[in-house]
Structures are given as structure tokens and as C-alpha cells.
Amino acid sequence: KKDIPVANFTIHEIHCSRNIEVCCYCRESIPKTEMKNHVESEHVQVTCKCSMKIEKSLLEDHEASACPLRPAVCQHCDLQLAFNKLHEHESYCGARTERCSGCGLNVMVRDLKEHPRVCG
């Protein structure tokens, strides 16, 4: 997968065919001596804490951006909880009220950021 000068191509092709394999999973060129280790470390199936089976090399991205059990923080109270519980918690949490120190009215937590503009 690299540009080779025409003068070296035949020698390079012989060298590659003896020493390099293309991984059948990711199509990367891997030295033949490292192929078994590559497959075991990158392409073995592991189980995420959410019970999804995924390639080991993809687990970190899954846990960071797609896993329903990844950590998430409530925008209202900064509580950390699982992402799949976030929407339900924020609906409840944002509907709580707090007394405004400026006007004395009870204001829903979800409206506290906007309240100072109308508080007077």
C-alpha cells in the first residue's frame, strides 16, 4: 500500500509476499510473524458492560460515545449517572423548583439559566 520506485518493485514485491500479510478484518499490512498477535489483540470479540459484543479495538470508542451505560452528567445538578438514565433524570431534575434570591419566586431548575433576564 505504498509507492515503490519502479526499479525496486520486483524485489519489494518478493519481500512483501514472503514477510507481509493483509489482515482479513481491517485490511492493514501486518508482518506475518505478528499476524496472530495482531488478530488476538485487535480483532478478538469482547463483551462490554452493556452486554454488547464488540471488537476489542473498537471498545474504547464504544464506551466513550455509544454505550448506553457510559457516564453522563446531569445538566441541572451535575450528578453523574448512566447515559440511558440521563433523559429520565433530567426531566425530573429540571422540573424541581428553587427560590430565586432576586425576586423570591419559585423557578423550575431547567429555567434558572434564563430567569435572570426576566427577573428584574
Coordinates of N, CA and C in Angstrom, one line a residue:
K1 N 0.8 -1.2 0.0 CA 0.0 0.0 0.0 C 0.9 1.3 0.0
K2 N 2.1 1.2 -0.5 CA 3.0 2.3 -0.5 C 3.5 2.4 -2.0
D3 N 3.9 3.7 -2.3 CA 4.5 3.9 -3.6 C 6.0 3.3 -3.6
I4 N 6.3 2.6 -4.6 CA 7.6 2.0 -4.7 C 8.3 2.4 -6.0
P5 N 9.5 2.8 -6.0 CA 10.2 3.1 -7.2 C 10.2 1.9 -8.2
V6 N 10.0 2.1 -9.4 CA 9.9 1.0 -10.4 C 11.1 0.1 -10.4
A7 N 12.3 0.7 -10.2 CA 13.5 -0.1 -10.2 C 13.5 -1.1 -9.0
N8 N 12.8 -0.8 -7.9 CA 12.8 -1.7 -6.7 C 11.6 -2.5 -6.6
F9 N 10.7 -2.4 -7.5 CA 9.4 -3.0 -7.4 C 9.4 -4.5 -7.3
T10 N 10.2 -5.2 -8.1 CA 10.2 -6.7 -8.1 C 10.8 -7.2 -6.8
I11 N 11.9 -6.6 -6.4 CA 12.5 -7.0 -5.1 C 11.5 -6.7 -4.0
H12 N 10.9 -5.6 -4.0 CA 9.9 -5.3 -2.9 C 8.8 -6.2 -2.9
E13 N 8.3 -6.6 -4.1 CA 7.1 -7.5 -4.2 C 7.5 -8.9 -3.6
I14 N 8.7 -9.3 -3.9 CA 9.1 -10.6 -3.4 C 9.2 -10.5 -1.9
H15 N 9.8 -9.5 -1.4 CA 10.0 -9.3 0.1 C 8.6 -9.3 0.7
C16 N 7.6 -8.5 0.2 CA 6.3 -8.4 0.8 C 5.6 -9.8 0.8
S17 N 5.7 -10.5 -0.3 CA 4.9 -11.8 -0.4 C 5.5 -12.8 0.6
R18 N 6.8 -12.7 1.0 CA 7.4 -13.6 2.0 C 7.1 -13.1 3.4
N19 N 7.0 -11.8 3.6 CA 7.0 -11.3 5.0 C 5.8 -10.5 5.5
I20 N 4.9 -10.2 4.5 CA 3.8 -9.3 4.9 C 2.4 -10.0 4.5
E21 N 1.5 -9.9 5.4 CA 0.1 -10.4 5.1 C -0.9 -9.2 5.3
V22 N -2.0 -9.3 4.6 CA -3.0 -8.3 4.8 C -4.1 -8.9 5.7
C23 N -4.4 -8.2 6.8 CA -5.3 -8.7 7.8 C -6.7 -8.7 7.1
C24 N -7.4 -9.9 7.3 CA -8.7 -10.1 6.6 C -9.8 -9.3 7.3
Y25 N -9.5 -8.7 8.5 CA -10.5 -7.9 9.2 C -10.4 -6.5 8.9
C26 N -9.2 -5.9 9.0 CA -9.0 -4.5 8.8 C -8.3 -4.1 7.6
R27 N -7.8 -5.0 6.8 CA -7.1 -4.8 5.6 C -5.8 -4.0 5.7
E28 N -5.2 -4.1 6.9 CA -3.9 -3.5 7.2 C -2.8 -4.5 6.8
S29 N -1.7 -4.0 6.4 CA -0.5 -4.8 6.1 C 0.2 -5.1 7.4
I30 N 0.4 -6.3 7.7 CA 1.0 -6.7 9.0 C 2.1 -7.8 8.7
P31 N 3.2 -7.6 9.4 CA 4.3 -8.7 9.2 C 3.7 -10.1 9.6
K32 N 4.0 -11.1 8.8 CA 3.4 -12.4 9.1 C 3.7 -12.9 10.5
T33 N 4.9 -12.6 11.0 CA 5.2 -13.0 12.3 C 4.4 -12.4 13.4
E34 N 3.7 -11.3 13.1 CA 2.9 -10.5 14.1 C 1.4 -10.7 13.9
M35 N 1.0 -11.5 12.8 CA -0.4 -11.5 12.5 C -1.2 -12.2 13.6
K36 N -0.8 -13.3 14.2 CA -1.6 -13.9 15.2 C -1.8 -13.0 16.4
N37 N -0.7 -12.3 16.8 CA -0.8 -11.3 17.9 C -1.7 -10.2 17.5
H38 N -1.6 -9.7 16.3 CA -2.5 -8.6 15.8 C -4.0 -9.0 15.9
V39 N -4.3 -10.1 15.4 CA -5.7 -10.6 15.4 C -6.2 -10.8 16.8
E40 N -5.4 -11.4 17.7 CA -5.8 -11.6 19.1 C -5.9 -10.3 19.9
S41 N -5.1 -9.3 19.6 CA -5.1 -8.0 20.4 C -6.1 -7.0 19.8
E42 N -6.3 -7.0 18.5 CA -7.2 -6.0 17.9 C -8.6 -6.5 17.5
H43 N -8.7 -7.8 17.1 CA -10.0 -8.2 16.5 C -10.7 -9.3 17.3
V44 N -10.2 -9.6 18.5 CA -10.9 -10.6 19.3 C -12.2 -9.9 19.8
Q45 N -13.3 -10.7 19.9 CA -14.5 -10.2 20.4 C -14.5 -10.1 22.0
V46 N -14.9 -9.0 22.5 CA -15.0 -8.8 23.9 C -16.5 -8.3 24.2
T47 N -16.8 -8.5 25.5 CA -18.2 -8.1 25.9 C -18.1 -6.8 26.7
C48 N -18.8 -5.8 26.3 CA -18.9 -4.5 27.0 C -19.8 -4.7 28.2
K49 N -19.7 -3.8 29.2 CA -20.5 -3.8 30.4 C -22.0 -3.8 30.1
C50 N -22.3 -3.3 28.8 CA -23.7 -3.2 28.4 C -24.2 -4.5 27.8
S51 N -23.3 -5.5 27.7 CA -23.5 -6.8 27.2 C -23.4 -6.9 25.7
M52 N -23.0 -5.9 25.0 CA -22.8 -5.9 23.6 C -21.4 -6.5 23.3
K53 N -21.4 -7.4 22.3 CA -20.1 -8.0 21.8 C -19.5 -7.1 20.8
I54 N -18.2 -6.8 20.9 CA -17.6 -5.8 20.0 C -16.1 -6.2 19.9
E55 N -15.5 -5.8 18.8 CA -14.1 -6.0 18.6 C -13.3 -5.2 19.7
K56 N -12.3 -5.8 20.2 CA -11.5 -5.1 21.3 C -11.0 -3.8 20.9
S57 N -10.6 -3.6 19.6 CA -10.0 -2.4 19.1 C -11.1 -1.3 19.1
L58 N -12.4 -1.6 19.0 CA -13.5 -0.7 18.9 C -14.1 -0.4 20.3
L59 N -13.7 -1.1 21.3 CA -14.3 -1.0 22.6 C -14.2 0.4 23.2
E60 N -13.0 1.0 23.2 CA -12.8 2.3 23.8 C -13.7 3.3 23.2
D61 N -13.8 3.4 21.9 CA -14.8 4.4 21.2 C -16.2 4.1 21.6
H62 N -16.6 2.8 21.6 CA -17.9 2.4 22.0 C -18.2 2.9 23.4
E63 N -17.3 2.6 24.4 CA -17.6 3.1 25.8 C -17.6 4.6 25.9
A64 N -16.9 5.3 25.0 CA -16.9 6.8 25.2 C -18.1 7.4 24.5
S65 N -18.6 6.8 23.4 CA -19.6 7.6 22.7 C -20.9 6.8 22.4
A66 N -21.0 5.5 22.5 CA -22.2 4.8 22.1 C -22.8 3.9 23.1
C67 N -22.0 3.6 24.1 CA -22.5 2.6 25.2 C -23.6 3.3 26.0
P68 N -24.8 2.6 26.1 CA -25.9 3.2 26.9 C -25.5 3.3 28.4
L69 N -24.4 2.6 28.8 CA -24.0 2.7 30.2 C -22.9 3.6 30.5
R70 N -22.5 4.4 29.4 CA -21.4 5.3 29.6 C -21.8 6.4 30.6
P71 N -20.8 7.0 31.3 CA -21.1 8.0 32.3 C -21.6 9.3 31.6
A72 N -22.6 9.9 32.2 CA -23.2 11.1 31.7 C -23.5 12.0 32.9
V73 N -23.5 13.3 32.7 CA -23.6 14.3 33.8 C -24.9 15.1 33.6
C74 N -25.8 15.1 34.6 CA -27.0 15.9 34.5 C -26.6 17.4 34.4
Q75 N -27.3 18.1 33.4 CA -27.0 19.5 33.2 C -27.5 20.4 34.3
H76 N -28.4 19.9 35.1 CA -29.0 20.7 36.2 C -28.3 20.5 37.5
C77 N -27.9 19.3 37.9 CA -27.4 19.1 39.2 C -26.0 18.5 39.2
D78 N -25.4 18.3 38.0 CA -24.0 17.7 37.9 C -23.9 16.3 38.5
L79 N -25.0 15.6 38.7 CA -24.9 14.2 39.1 C -24.5 13.4 37.9
Q80 N -23.5 12.4 38.2 CA -23.1 11.5 37.2 C -23.9 10.2 37.2
L81 N -24.4 9.8 36.1 CA -25.2 8.6 36.0 C -25.1 8.0 34.6
A82 N -25.6 6.8 34.4 CA -25.5 6.1 33.1 C -26.3 6.9 32.1
F83 N -25.8 6.9 30.9 CA -26.4 7.7 29.8 C -27.9 7.3 29.6
N84 N -28.2 6.0 29.7 CA -29.5 5.6 29.4 C -30.5 6.0 30.5
K85 N -30.0 6.5 31.6 CA -30.9 7.1 32.6 C -30.9 8.6 32.6
L86 N -30.1 9.2 31.8 CA -30.0 10.7 31.8 C -31.3 11.4 31.5
H87 N -31.9 11.0 30.4 CA -33.1 11.8 30.0 C -34.2 11.8 31.0
E88 N -34.5 10.6 31.6 CA -35.5 10.5 32.7 C -35.1 11.3 33.9
H89 N -33.8 11.3 34.3 CA -33.4 12.0 35.4 C -33.5 13.5 35.1
E90 N -33.0 14.0 34.0 CA -33.1 15.4 33.7 C -34.5 15.9 33.6
S91 N -35.4 15.1 33.1 CA -36.8 15.5 33.1 C -37.3 15.8 34.5
Y92 N -37.0 14.9 35.4 CA -37.4 15.0 36.8 C -36.7 16.2 37.5
C93 N -35.3 16.2 37.3 CA -34.5 17.1 38.0 C -34.8 18.6 37.5
G94 N -35.0 18.7 36.2 CA -35.3 20.1 35.7 C -36.6 20.6 36.1
A95 N -37.5 19.7 36.5 CA -38.9 20.2 36.9 C -38.9 20.6 38.4
R96 N -37.8 20.3 39.2 CA -37.8 20.8 40.6 C -37.7 22.3 40.6
T97 N -38.1 22.9 41.7 CA -38.1 24.3 41.8 C -37.1 24.8 42.8
E98 N -36.6 26.0 42.6 CA -35.7 26.7 43.6 C -36.2 28.1 43.7
R99 N -36.1 28.7 44.9 CA -36.5 30.1 45.1 C -35.4 31.0 44.5
C100 N -35.8 32.0 43.8 CA -34.9 33.0 43.2 C -34.6 34.0 44.3
S101 N -33.3 34.2 44.5 CA -32.9 35.1 45.6 C -33.2 36.6 45.2
G102 N -33.4 36.8 43.9 CA -33.7 38.2 43.5 C -35.2 38.6 43.6
C103 N -36.1 37.8 43.1 CA -37.5 38.1 43.1 C -38.3 37.3 44.1
G104 N -37.7 36.2 44.6 CA -38.5 35.4 45.6 C -39.4 34.4 45.0
L105 N -39.5 34.3 43.7 CA -40.4 33.3 43.0 C -39.7 32.0 43.0
N106 N -40.6 30.9 43.0 CA -40.1 29.6 42.8 C -39.9 29.4 41.3
V107 N -38.7 29.0 40.8 CA -38.4 28.9 39.4 C -38.0 27.4 39.2
M108 N -38.5 26.8 38.1 CA -38.0 25.5 37.8 C -36.5 25.5 37.4
V109 N -35.8 24.5 37.9 CA -34.4 24.4 37.7 C -34.0 24.5 36.3
R110 N -34.8 23.9 35.4 CA -34.4 24.0 33.9 C -34.5 25.4 33.4
D111 N -35.2 26.3 34.1 CA -35.4 27.7 33.6 C -34.4 28.7 34.4
L112 N -33.6 28.2 35.3 CA -32.8 29.1 36.1 C -31.8 29.8 35.3
K113 N -31.3 29.3 34.2 CA -30.3 30.0 33.4 C -30.9 31.2 32.7
E114 N -32.1 31.1 32.3 CA -32.8 32.1 31.6 C -33.5 33.1 32.5
H115 N -33.8 32.7 33.7 CA -34.6 33.5 34.7 C -34.0 34.9 34.9
P116 N -32.7 35.1 35.1 CA -32.2 36.4 35.4 C -32.6 37.5 34.3
R117 N -32.8 37.1 33.1 CA -33.2 38.1 32.1 C -34.6 38.6 32.3
V118 N -35.5 37.8 32.9 CA -36.9 38.3 33.2 C -37.1 38.6 34.6
C119 N -36.1 38.4 35.5 CA -36.3 38.5 36.9 C -36.5 40.0 37.3
G120 N -35.7 40.9 36.8 CA -35.8 42.3 37.1 C -35.2 42.5 38.4

